[in-house]
Amino acid sequence: MAVADDPNTGVGDYAPGNGETINSSGSYVVTEGQSGPNITPILDAGSLTSPDGDGFFYGDAPLVPTFSFSFLANTVNFELATAYGVNKATINQARLEVINGVVGQTYSQLLTFTDGDVSPGFLLNPSVGTSSPIEYLLFIDDTPITEGVALPWGSLNPGMNTKSLKIGGIVESEVANKVSGTYQSTITVTITNPN
């Protein structure tokens, strides 16, 4: 350990970097480290130590992963015919970002989709008038979504993760009996930690 004899003495005064050692501005003192069960070891930054109690973080506390969900587009339009029967129309991209995640570690979240209607299932409601709604099915990639039931999204890596949001299951004969016009639905997604 270096001990200075003047508060204005810097590290470069002892060892200017050319292999020379200058002792005129202070002196070097040999210290012997202690060891034993009550000694706090030198740890990597963010490590937790607890020699005699609950412990404390050495350096900065590790960052906790957080999650941010969004759709690629806030509003989308599609033709009903593209989602008739077994056809599925990709209408958006679901995006789930893992912020402060650890590289090499995967995460999971639960997503709950709702459309604000009191009836079970997803409905397209007329934007004008009081015509009856059009029922549809919603999918994340090819996995069916049940309204109000949490759907797991696992194997999330740090950074942005994406899946396709699809619509399908529209009955063509029922659409033919509806009033023509624009129909709409607002999807709300709630994300929760599975633990």
mmCIF file with all atom_site columns, C-alpha atoms in Angstrom:
data_model
loop_
_atom_site.group_PDB
_atom_site.id
_atom_site.type_symbol
_atom_site.label_atom_id
_atom_site.label_alt_id
_atom_site.label_comp_id
_atom_site.label_asym_id
_atom_site.label_entity_id
_atom_site.label_seq_id
_atom_site.pdbx_PDB_ins_code
_atom_site.Cartn_x
_atom_site.Cartn_y
_atom_site.Cartn_z
_atom_site.occupancy
_atom_site.B_iso_or_equiv
_atom_site.pdbx_formal_charge
_atom_site.auth_seq_id
_atom_site.auth_comp_id
_atom_site.auth_asym_id
_atom_site.auth_atom_id
_atom_site.pdbx_PDB_model_num
ATOM 1   C CA . MET A 1 1   ? 0.000   0.000   0.000   1.00 0.00 ? 1   MET A CA 1
ATOM 2   C CA . ALA A 1 2   ? 1.316   3.487   -0.792  1.00 0.00 ? 2   ALA A CA 1
ATOM 3   C CA . VAL A 1 3   ? 1.183   6.202   1.870   1.00 0.00 ? 3   VAL A CA 1
ATOM 4   C CA . ALA A 1 4   ? 1.681   9.834   0.806   1.00 0.00 ? 4   ALA A CA 1
ATOM 5   C CA . ASP A 1 5   ? 3.305   12.514  2.932   1.00 0.00 ? 5   ASP A CA 1
ATOM 6   C CA . ASP A 1 6   ? 1.402   15.302  1.137   1.00 0.00 ? 6   ASP A CA 1
ATOM 7   C CA . PRO A 1 7   ? -2.331  15.450  0.214   1.00 0.00 ? 7   PRO A CA 1
ATOM 8   C CA . ASN A 1 8   ? -1.387  16.628  -3.300  1.00 0.00 ? 8   ASN A CA 1
ATOM 9   C CA . THR A 1 9   ? 0.659   13.505  -4.029  1.00 0.00 ? 9   THR A CA 1
ATOM 10  C CA . GLY A 1 10  ? -0.932  11.281  -6.669  1.00 0.00 ? 10  GLY A CA 1
ATOM 11  C CA . VAL A 1 11  ? -0.404  7.679   -7.690  1.00 0.00 ? 11  VAL A CA 1
ATOM 12  C CA . GLY A 1 12  ? 1.799   8.792   -10.593 1.00 0.00 ? 12  GLY A CA 1
ATOM 13  C CA . ASP A 1 13  ? 4.227   10.365  -8.104  1.00 0.00 ? 13  ASP A CA 1
ATOM 14  C CA . TYR A 1 14  ? 5.090   6.898   -6.782  1.00 0.00 ? 14  TYR A CA 1
ATOM 15  C CA . ALA A 1 15  ? 5.126   4.957   -10.031 1.00 0.00 ? 15  ALA A CA 1
ATOM 16  C CA . PRO A 1 16  ? 5.360   7.141   -13.151 1.00 0.00 ? 16  PRO A CA 1
ATOM 17  C CA . GLY A 1 17  ? 4.842   4.111   -15.396 1.00 0.00 ? 17  GLY A CA 1
ATOM 18  C CA . ASN A 1 18  ? 8.401   3.654   -16.620 1.00 0.00 ? 18  ASN A CA 1
ATOM 19  C CA . GLY A 1 19  ? 9.375   0.995   -14.073 1.00 0.00 ? 19  GLY A CA 1
ATOM 20  C CA . GLU A 1 20  ? 10.871  3.565   -11.709 1.00 0.00 ? 20  GLU A CA 1
ATOM 21  C CA . THR A 1 21  ? 9.752   3.759   -8.074  1.00 0.00 ? 21  THR A CA 1
ATOM 22  C CA . ILE A 1 22  ? 9.977   7.176   -6.382  1.00 0.00 ? 22  ILE A CA 1
ATOM 23  C CA . ASN A 1 23  ? 9.994   7.112   -2.579  1.00 0.00 ? 23  ASN A CA 1
ATOM 24  C CA . SER A 1 24  ? 10.635  10.839  -1.938  1.00 0.00 ? 24  SER A CA 1
ATOM 25  C CA . SER A 1 25  ? 6.915   11.726  -1.813  1.00 0.00 ? 25  SER A CA 1
ATOM 26  C CA . GLY A 1 26  ? 5.924   9.061   0.671   1.00 0.00 ? 26  GLY A CA 1
ATOM 27  C CA . SER A 1 27  ? 6.563   5.446   1.340   1.00 0.00 ? 27  SER A CA 1
ATOM 28  C CA . TYR A 1 28  ? 5.282   1.984   0.592   1.00 0.00 ? 28  TYR A CA 1
ATOM 29  C CA . VAL A 1 29  ? 3.874   0.075   3.537   1.00 0.00 ? 29  VAL A CA 1
ATOM 30  C CA . VAL A 1 30  ? 3.495   -3.689  3.481   1.00 0.00 ? 30  VAL A CA 1
ATOM 31  C CA . THR A 1 31  ? 0.157   -4.845  4.833   1.00 0.00 ? 31  THR A CA 1
ATOM 32  C CA . GLU A 1 32  ? -0.940  -8.324  5.665   1.00 0.00 ? 32  GLU A CA 1
ATOM 33  C CA . GLY A 1 33  ? -4.526  -9.187  4.925   1.00 0.00 ? 33  GLY A CA 1
ATOM 34  C CA . GLN A 1 34  ? -6.614  -10.728 7.639   1.00 0.00 ? 34  GLN A CA 1
ATOM 35  C CA . SER A 1 35  ? -8.508  -13.913 7.152   1.00 0.00 ? 35  SER A CA 1
ATOM 36  C CA . GLY A 1 36  ? -11.183 -15.747 9.034   1.00 0.00 ? 36  GLY A CA 1
ATOM 37  C CA . PRO A 1 37  ? -14.949 -16.329 9.187   1.00 0.00 ? 37  PRO A CA 1
ATOM 38  C CA . ASN A 1 38  ? -15.853 -12.697 10.010  1.00 0.00 ? 38  ASN A CA 1
ATOM 39  C CA . ILE A 1 39  ? -13.912 -11.062 7.186   1.00 0.00 ? 39  ILE A CA 1
ATOM 40  C CA . THR A 1 40  ? -15.761 -9.761  4.128   1.00 0.00 ? 40  THR A CA 1
ATOM 41  C CA . PRO A 1 41  ? -14.036 -11.073 1.004   1.00 0.00 ? 41  PRO A CA 1
ATOM 42  C CA . ILE A 1 42  ? -13.455 -8.934  -2.063  1.00 0.00 ? 42  ILE A CA 1
ATOM 43  C CA . LEU A 1 43  ? -16.349 -9.748  -4.362  1.00 0.00 ? 43  LEU A CA 1
ATOM 44  C CA . ASP A 1 44  ? -17.387 -8.993  -7.896  1.00 0.00 ? 44  ASP A CA 1
ATOM 45  C CA . ALA A 1 45  ? -19.547 -5.877  -8.240  1.00 0.00 ? 45  ALA A CA 1
ATOM 46  C CA . GLY A 1 46  ? -23.194 -6.753  -7.625  1.00 0.00 ? 46  GLY A CA 1
ATOM 47  C CA . SER A 1 47  ? -22.370 -9.740  -5.418  1.00 0.00 ? 47  SER A CA 1
ATOM 48  C CA . LEU A 1 48  ? -24.122 -10.160 -2.088  1.00 0.00 ? 48  LEU A CA 1
ATOM 49  C CA . THR A 1 49  ? -22.104 -10.722 1.044   1.00 0.00 ? 49  THR A CA 1
ATOM 50  C CA . SER A 1 50  ? -23.342 -11.661 4.493   1.00 0.00 ? 50  SER A CA 1
ATOM 51  C CA . PRO A 1 51  ? -20.555 -12.348 6.992   1.00 0.00 ? 51  PRO A CA 1
ATOM 52  C CA . ASP A 1 52  ? -22.633 -11.618 10.102  1.00 0.00 ? 52  ASP A CA 1
ATOM 53  C CA . GLY A 1 53  ? -26.174 -10.852 9.029   1.00 0.00 ? 53  GLY A CA 1
ATOM 54  C CA . ASP A 1 54  ? -28.503 -10.216 6.118   1.00 0.00 ? 54  ASP A CA 1
ATOM 55  C CA . GLY A 1 55  ? -25.656 -9.007  3.932   1.00 0.00 ? 55  GLY A CA 1
ATOM 56  C CA . PHE A 1 56  ? -25.320 -6.112  1.570   1.00 0.00 ? 56  PHE A CA 1
ATOM 57  C CA . PHE A 1 57  ? -24.450 -5.598  -2.069  1.00 0.00 ? 57  PHE A CA 1
ATOM 58  C CA . TYR A 1 58  ? -20.811 -5.034  -2.861  1.00 0.00 ? 58  TYR A CA 1
ATOM 59  C CA . GLY A 1 59  ? -20.898 -2.337  -5.541  1.00 0.00 ? 59  GLY A CA 1
ATOM 60  C CA . ASP A 1 60  ? -24.112 -1.663  -7.396  1.00 0.00 ? 60  ASP A CA 1
ATOM 61  C CA . ALA A 1 61  ? -27.089 -3.896  -6.710  1.00 0.00 ? 61  ALA A CA 1
ATOM 62  C CA . PRO A 1 62  ? -27.878 -6.159  -9.683  1.00 0.00 ? 62  PRO A CA 1
ATOM 63  C CA . LEU A 1 63  ? -30.564 -4.864  -12.032 1.00 0.00 ? 63  LEU A CA 1
ATOM 64  C CA . VAL A 1 64  ? -33.899 -6.662  -11.907 1.00 0.00 ? 64  VAL A CA 1
ATOM 65  C CA . PRO A 1 65  ? -35.330 -7.723  -15.289 1.00 0.00 ? 65  PRO A CA 1
ATOM 66  C CA . THR A 1 66  ? -38.468 -5.841  -16.329 1.00 0.00 ? 66  THR A CA 1
ATOM 67  C CA . PHE A 1 67  ? -40.874 -6.542  -19.173 1.00 0.00 ? 67  PHE A CA 1
ATOM 68  C CA . SER A 1 68  ? -42.587 -4.282  -21.699 1.00 0.00 ? 68  SER A CA 1
ATOM 69  C CA . PHE A 1 69  ? -45.407 -5.478  -23.982 1.00 0.00 ? 69  PHE A CA 1
ATOM 70  C CA . SER A 1 70  ? -46.633 -3.700  -27.096 1.00 0.00 ? 70  SER A CA 1
ATOM 71  C CA . PHE A 1 71  ? -48.091 -4.295  -30.522 1.00 0.00 ? 71  PHE A CA 1
ATOM 72  C CA . LEU A 1 72  ? -46.123 -3.248  -33.594 1.00 0.00 ? 72  LEU A CA 1
ATOM 73  C CA . ALA A 1 73  ? -49.099 -1.131  -34.722 1.00 0.00 ? 73  ALA A CA 1
ATOM 74  C CA . ASN A 1 74  ? -51.701 0.481   -32.468 1.00 0.00 ? 74  ASN A CA 1
ATOM 75  C CA . THR A 1 75  ? -54.469 0.245   -35.080 1.00 0.00 ? 75  THR A CA 1
ATOM 76  C CA . VAL A 1 76  ? -54.803 -2.239  -37.945 1.00 0.00 ? 76  VAL A CA 1
ATOM 77  C CA . ASN A 1 77  ? -57.344 -2.935  -40.682 1.00 0.00 ? 77  ASN A CA 1
ATOM 78  C CA . PHE A 1 78  ? -58.038 -6.253  -42.400 1.00 0.00 ? 78  PHE A CA 1
ATOM 79  C CA . GLU A 1 79  ? -60.597 -7.782  -44.752 1.00 0.00 ? 79  GLU A CA 1
ATOM 80  C CA . LEU A 1 80  ? -63.010 -10.168 -43.010 1.00 0.00 ? 80  LEU A CA 1
ATOM 81  C CA . ALA A 1 81  ? -62.736 -12.673 -45.874 1.00 0.00 ? 81  ALA A CA 1
ATOM 82  C CA . THR A 1 82  ? -59.058 -13.301 -45.025 1.00 0.00 ? 82  THR A CA 1
ATOM 83  C CA . ALA A 1 83  ? -60.141 -14.778 -41.666 1.00 0.00 ? 83  ALA A CA 1
ATOM 84  C CA . TYR A 1 84  ? -63.100 -16.953 -42.746 1.00 0.00 ? 84  TYR A CA 1
ATOM 85  C CA . GLY A 1 85  ? -63.265 -20.485 -41.350 1.00 0.00 ? 85  GLY A CA 1
ATOM 86  C CA . VAL A 1 86  ? -59.869 -22.115 -40.810 1.00 0.00 ? 86  VAL A CA 1
ATOM 87  C CA . ASN A 1 87  ? -58.023 -19.211 -42.462 1.00 0.00 ? 87  ASN A CA 1
ATOM 88  C CA . LYS A 1 88  ? -55.916 -17.027 -40.200 1.00 0.00 ? 88  LYS A CA 1
ATOM 89  C CA . ALA A 1 89  ? -54.994 -13.472 -41.083 1.00 0.00 ? 89  ALA A CA 1
ATOM 90  C CA . THR A 1 90  ? -51.871 -12.033 -39.475 1.00 0.00 ? 90  THR A CA 1
ATOM 91  C CA . ILE A 1 91  ? -53.044 -8.640  -38.235 1.00 0.00 ? 91  ILE A CA 1
ATOM 92  C CA . ASN A 1 92  ? -50.231 -7.478  -35.974 1.00 0.00 ? 92  ASN A CA 1
ATOM 93  C CA . GLN A 1 93  ? -47.026 -8.379  -34.191 1.00 0.00 ? 93  GLN A CA 1
ATOM 94  C CA . ALA A 1 94  ? -46.962 -8.904  -30.419 1.00 0.00 ? 94  ALA A CA 1
ATOM 95  C CA . ARG A 1 95  ? -43.691 -7.644  -28.926 1.00 0.00 ? 95  ARG A CA 1
ATOM 96  C CA . LEU A 1 96  ? -42.419 -8.499  -25.459 1.00 0.00 ? 96  LEU A CA 1
ATOM 97  C CA . GLU A 1 97  ? -39.139 -6.873  -24.474 1.00 0.00 ? 97  GLU A CA 1
ATOM 98  C CA . VAL A 1 98  ? -36.984 -8.183  -21.626 1.00 0.00 ? 98  VAL A CA 1
ATOM 99  C CA . ILE A 1 99  ? -35.116 -5.205  -20.153 1.00 0.00 ? 99  ILE A CA 1
ATOM 100 C CA . ASN A 1 100 ? -32.038 -5.801  -17.935 1.00 0.00 ? 100 ASN A CA 1
ATOM 101 C CA . GLY A 1 101 ? -32.159 -9.533  -18.669 1.00 0.00 ? 101 GLY A CA 1
ATOM 102 C CA . VAL A 1 102 ? -29.092 -11.723 -18.233 1.00 0.00 ? 102 VAL A CA 1
ATOM 103 C CA . VAL A 1 103 ? -27.621 -13.072 -21.482 1.00 0.00 ? 103 VAL A CA 1
ATOM 104 C CA . GLY A 1 104 ? -28.001 -16.848 -21.596 1.00 0.00 ? 104 GLY A CA 1
ATOM 105 C CA . GLN A 1 105 ? -30.987 -16.860 -19.233 1.00 0.00 ? 105 GLN A CA 1
ATOM 106 C CA . THR A 1 106 ? -34.593 -17.184 -20.415 1.00 0.00 ? 106 THR A CA 1
ATOM 107 C CA . TYR A 1 107 ? -37.717 -15.720 -18.840 1.00 0.00 ? 107 TYR A CA 1
ATOM 108 C CA . SER A 1 108 ? -41.488 -16.198 -19.034 1.00 0.00 ? 108 SER A CA 1
ATOM 109 C CA . GLN A 1 109 ? -44.563 -14.036 -18.614 1.00 0.00 ? 109 GLN A CA 1
ATOM 110 C CA . LEU A 1 110 ? -48.324 -14.608 -18.634 1.00 0.00 ? 110 LEU A CA 1
ATOM 111 C CA . LEU A 1 111 ? -50.449 -12.650 -21.127 1.00 0.00 ? 111 LEU A CA 1
ATOM 112 C CA . THR A 1 112 ? -54.188 -12.158 -20.654 1.00 0.00 ? 112 THR A CA 1
ATOM 113 C CA . PHE A 1 113 ? -56.153 -10.842 -23.651 1.00 0.00 ? 113 PHE A CA 1
ATOM 114 C CA . THR A 1 114 ? -59.571 -9.169  -23.311 1.00 0.00 ? 114 THR A CA 1
ATOM 115 C CA . ASP A 1 115 ? -61.775 -7.120  -25.634 1.00 0.00 ? 115 ASP A CA 1
ATOM 116 C CA . GLY A 1 116 ? -63.881 -5.283  -23.047 1.00 0.00 ? 116 GLY A CA 1
ATOM 117 C CA . ASP A 1 117 ? -67.155 -7.082  -23.808 1.00 0.00 ? 117 ASP A CA 1
ATOM 118 C CA . VAL A 1 118 ? -69.019 -8.946  -21.080 1.00 0.00 ? 118 VAL A CA 1
ATOM 119 C CA . SER A 1 119 ? -69.663 -11.931 -23.353 1.00 0.00 ? 119 SER A CA 1
ATOM 120 C CA . PRO A 1 120 ? -67.132 -14.760 -23.554 1.00 0.00 ? 120 PRO A CA 1
ATOM 121 C CA . GLY A 1 121 ? -65.021 -14.800 -26.700 1.00 0.00 ? 121 GLY A CA 1
ATOM 122 C CA . PHE A 1 122 ? -63.838 -12.004 -28.945 1.00 0.00 ? 122 PHE A CA 1
ATOM 123 C CA . LEU A 1 123 ? -66.279 -9.796  -30.844 1.00 0.00 ? 123 LEU A CA 1
ATOM 124 C CA . LEU A 1 124 ? -66.053 -7.275  -33.678 1.00 0.00 ? 124 LEU A CA 1
ATOM 125 C CA . ASN A 1 125 ? -68.669 -4.605  -32.964 1.00 0.00 ? 125 ASN A CA 1
ATOM 126 C CA . PRO A 1 126 ? -70.123 -2.241  -35.575 1.00 0.00 ? 126 PRO A CA 1
ATOM 127 C CA . SER A 1 127 ? -68.427 1.146   -35.384 1.00 0.00 ? 127 SER A CA 1
ATOM 128 C CA . VAL A 1 128 ? -71.764 2.809   -36.243 1.00 0.00 ? 128 VAL A CA 1
ATOM 129 C CA . GLY A 1 129 ? -75.254 1.584   -35.398 1.00 0.00 ? 129 GLY A CA 1
ATOM 130 C CA . THR A 1 130 ? -76.495 -1.301  -33.310 1.00 0.00 ? 130 THR A CA 1
ATOM 131 C CA . SER A 1 131 ? -76.047 -4.326  -35.561 1.00 0.00 ? 131 SER A CA 1
ATOM 132 C CA . SER A 1 132 ? -75.082 -7.574  -33.864 1.00 0.00 ? 132 SER A CA 1
ATOM 133 C CA . PRO A 1 133 ? -71.339 -8.244  -33.483 1.00 0.00 ? 133 PRO A CA 1
ATOM 134 C CA . ILE A 1 134 ? -69.182 -10.705 -35.426 1.00 0.00 ? 134 ILE A CA 1
ATOM 135 C CA . GLU A 1 135 ? -67.477 -13.448 -33.425 1.00 0.00 ? 135 GLU A CA 1
ATOM 136 C CA . TYR A 1 136 ? -63.829 -14.276 -34.124 1.00 0.00 ? 136 TYR A CA 1
ATOM 137 C CA . LEU A 1 137 ? -60.929 -16.297 -32.760 1.00 0.00 ? 137 LEU A CA 1
ATOM 138 C CA . LEU A 1 138 ? -57.591 -14.794 -31.781 1.00 0.00 ? 138 LEU A CA 1
ATOM 139 C CA . PHE A 1 139 ? -54.213 -16.546 -31.995 1.00 0.00 ? 139 PHE A CA 1
ATOM 140 C CA . ILE A 1 140 ? -50.659 -15.803 -30.900 1.00 0.00 ? 140 ILE A CA 1
ATOM 141 C CA . ASP A 1 141 ? -48.680 -17.476 -33.683 1.00 0.00 ? 141 ASP A CA 1
ATOM 142 C CA . ASP A 1 142 ? -50.908 -20.576 -34.053 1.00 0.00 ? 142 ASP A CA 1
ATOM 143 C CA . THR A 1 143 ? -51.840 -20.940 -30.370 1.00 0.00 ? 143 THR A CA 1
ATOM 144 C CA . PRO A 1 144 ? -55.522 -20.115 -29.703 1.00 0.00 ? 144 PRO A CA 1
ATOM 145 C CA . ILE A 1 145 ? -56.166 -17.396 -27.133 1.00 0.00 ? 145 ILE A CA 1
ATOM 146 C CA . THR A 1 146 ? -59.061 -17.778 -24.699 1.00 0.00 ? 146 THR A CA 1
ATOM 147 C CA . GLU A 1 147 ? -60.364 -14.394 -23.622 1.00 0.00 ? 147 GLU A CA 1
ATOM 148 C CA . GLY A 1 148 ? -59.570 -13.620 -19.983 1.00 0.00 ? 148 GLY A CA 1
ATOM 149 C CA . VAL A 1 149 ? -57.354 -16.706 -19.493 1.00 0.00 ? 149 VAL A CA 1
ATOM 150 C CA . ALA A 1 150 ? -53.618 -16.237 -18.939 1.00 0.00 ? 150 ALA A CA 1
ATOM 151 C CA . LEU A 1 151 ? -51.480 -17.573 -21.779 1.00 0.00 ? 151 LEU A CA 1
ATOM 152 C CA . PRO A 1 152 ? -47.809 -18.338 -21.008 1.00 0.00 ? 152 PRO A CA 1
ATOM 153 C CA . TRP A 1 153 ? -45.081 -16.859 -23.210 1.00 0.00 ? 153 TRP A CA 1
ATOM 154 C CA . GLY A 1 154 ? -41.899 -18.705 -22.295 1.00 0.00 ? 154 GLY A CA 1
ATOM 155 C CA . SER A 1 155 ? -38.328 -18.896 -23.595 1.00 0.00 ? 155 SER A CA 1
ATOM 156 C CA . LEU A 1 156 ? -38.046 -15.100 -23.602 1.00 0.00 ? 156 LEU A CA 1
ATOM 157 C CA . ASN A 1 157 ? -34.495 -13.909 -24.246 1.00 0.00 ? 157 ASN A CA 1
ATOM 158 C CA . PRO A 1 158 ? -33.075 -10.544 -23.150 1.00 0.00 ? 158 PRO A CA 1
ATOM 159 C CA . GLY A 1 159 ? -34.088 -7.892  -25.690 1.00 0.00 ? 159 GLY A CA 1
ATOM 160 C CA . MET A 1 160 ? -37.076 -7.923  -28.056 1.00 0.00 ? 160 MET A CA 1
ATOM 161 C CA . ASN A 1 161 ? -39.152 -11.090 -28.550 1.00 0.00 ? 161 ASN A CA 1
ATOM 162 C CA . THR A 1 162 ? -41.923 -11.211 -31.163 1.00 0.00 ? 162 THR A CA 1
ATOM 163 C CA . LYS A 1 163 ? -44.884 -13.384 -32.161 1.00 0.00 ? 163 LYS A CA 1
ATOM 164 C CA . SER A 1 164 ? -47.596 -12.940 -34.780 1.00 0.00 ? 164 SER A CA 1
ATOM 165 C CA . LEU A 1 165 ? -51.098 -11.923 -33.704 1.00 0.00 ? 165 LEU A CA 1
ATOM 166 C CA . LYS A 1 166 ? -53.656 -13.641 -35.932 1.00 0.00 ? 166 LYS A CA 1
ATOM 167 C CA . ILE A 1 167 ? -57.416 -13.572 -36.322 1.00 0.00 ? 167 ILE A CA 1
ATOM 168 C CA . GLY A 1 168 ? -59.582 -16.365 -37.728 1.00 0.00 ? 168 GLY A CA 1
ATOM 169 C CA . GLY A 1 169 ? -62.683 -18.466 -37.198 1.00 0.00 ? 169 GLY A CA 1
ATOM 170 C CA . ILE A 1 170 ? -65.078 -15.916 -38.712 1.00 0.00 ? 170 ILE A CA 1
ATOM 171 C CA . VAL A 1 171 ? -68.202 -17.652 -40.062 1.00 0.00 ? 171 VAL A CA 1
ATOM 172 C CA . GLU A 1 172 ? -68.822 -16.390 -43.600 1.00 0.00 ? 172 GLU A CA 1
ATOM 173 C CA . SER A 1 173 ? -72.572 -17.159 -43.569 1.00 0.00 ? 173 SER A CA 1
ATOM 174 C CA . GLU A 1 174 ? -73.021 -15.080 -40.395 1.00 0.00 ? 174 GLU A CA 1
ATOM 175 C CA . VAL A 1 175 ? -71.161 -12.140 -41.914 1.00 0.00 ? 175 VAL A CA 1
ATOM 176 C CA . ALA A 1 176 ? -73.516 -12.245 -44.915 1.00 0.00 ? 176 ALA A CA 1
ATOM 177 C CA . ASN A 1 177 ? -76.452 -11.587 -42.530 1.00 0.00 ? 177 ASN A CA 1
ATOM 178 C CA . LYS A 1 178 ? -74.837 -8.548  -40.869 1.00 0.00 ? 178 LYS A CA 1
ATOM 179 C CA . VAL A 1 179 ? -75.267 -4.910  -41.766 1.00 0.00 ? 179 VAL A CA 1
ATOM 180 C CA . SER A 1 180 ? -72.471 -3.787  -44.061 1.00 0.00 ? 180 SER A CA 1
ATOM 181 C CA . GLY A 1 181 ? -69.981 -1.326  -42.627 1.00 0.00 ? 181 GLY A CA 1
ATOM 182 C CA . THR A 1 182 ? -66.921 -1.146  -40.456 1.00 0.00 ? 182 THR A CA 1
ATOM 183 C CA . TYR A 1 183 ? -66.573 -3.406  -37.424 1.00 0.00 ? 183 TYR A CA 1
ATOM 184 C CA . GLN A 1 184 ? -63.992 -2.941  -34.701 1.00 0.00 ? 184 GLN A CA 1
ATOM 185 C CA . SER A 1 185 ? -62.546 -4.482  -31.560 1.00 0.00 ? 185 SER A CA 1
ATOM 186 C CA . THR A 1 186 ? -60.115 -3.164  -28.961 1.00 0.00 ? 186 THR A CA 1
ATOM 187 C CA . ILE A 1 187 ? -57.758 -5.746  -27.483 1.00 0.00 ? 187 ILE A CA 1
ATOM 188 C CA . THR A 1 188 ? -56.233 -5.141  -24.052 1.00 0.00 ? 188 THR A CA 1
ATOM 189 C CA . VAL A 1 189 ? -53.282 -7.250  -22.920 1.00 0.00 ? 189 VAL A CA 1
ATOM 190 C CA . THR A 1 190 ? -52.244 -7.628  -19.277 1.00 0.00 ? 190 THR A CA 1
ATOM 191 C CA . ILE A 1 191 ? -48.838 -9.152  -18.529 1.00 0.00 ? 191 ILE A CA 1
ATOM 192 C CA . THR A 1 192 ? -48.048 -10.785 -15.202 1.00 0.00 ? 192 THR A CA 1
ATOM 193 C CA . ASN A 1 193 ? -45.129 -12.668 -13.717 1.00 0.00 ? 193 ASN A CA 1
ATOM 194 C CA . PRO A 1 194 ? -45.855 -16.407 -13.426 1.00 0.00 ? 194 PRO A CA 1
ATOM 195 C CA . ASN A 1 195 ? -44.188 -16.609 -10.006 1.00 0.00 ? 195 ASN A CA 1
#
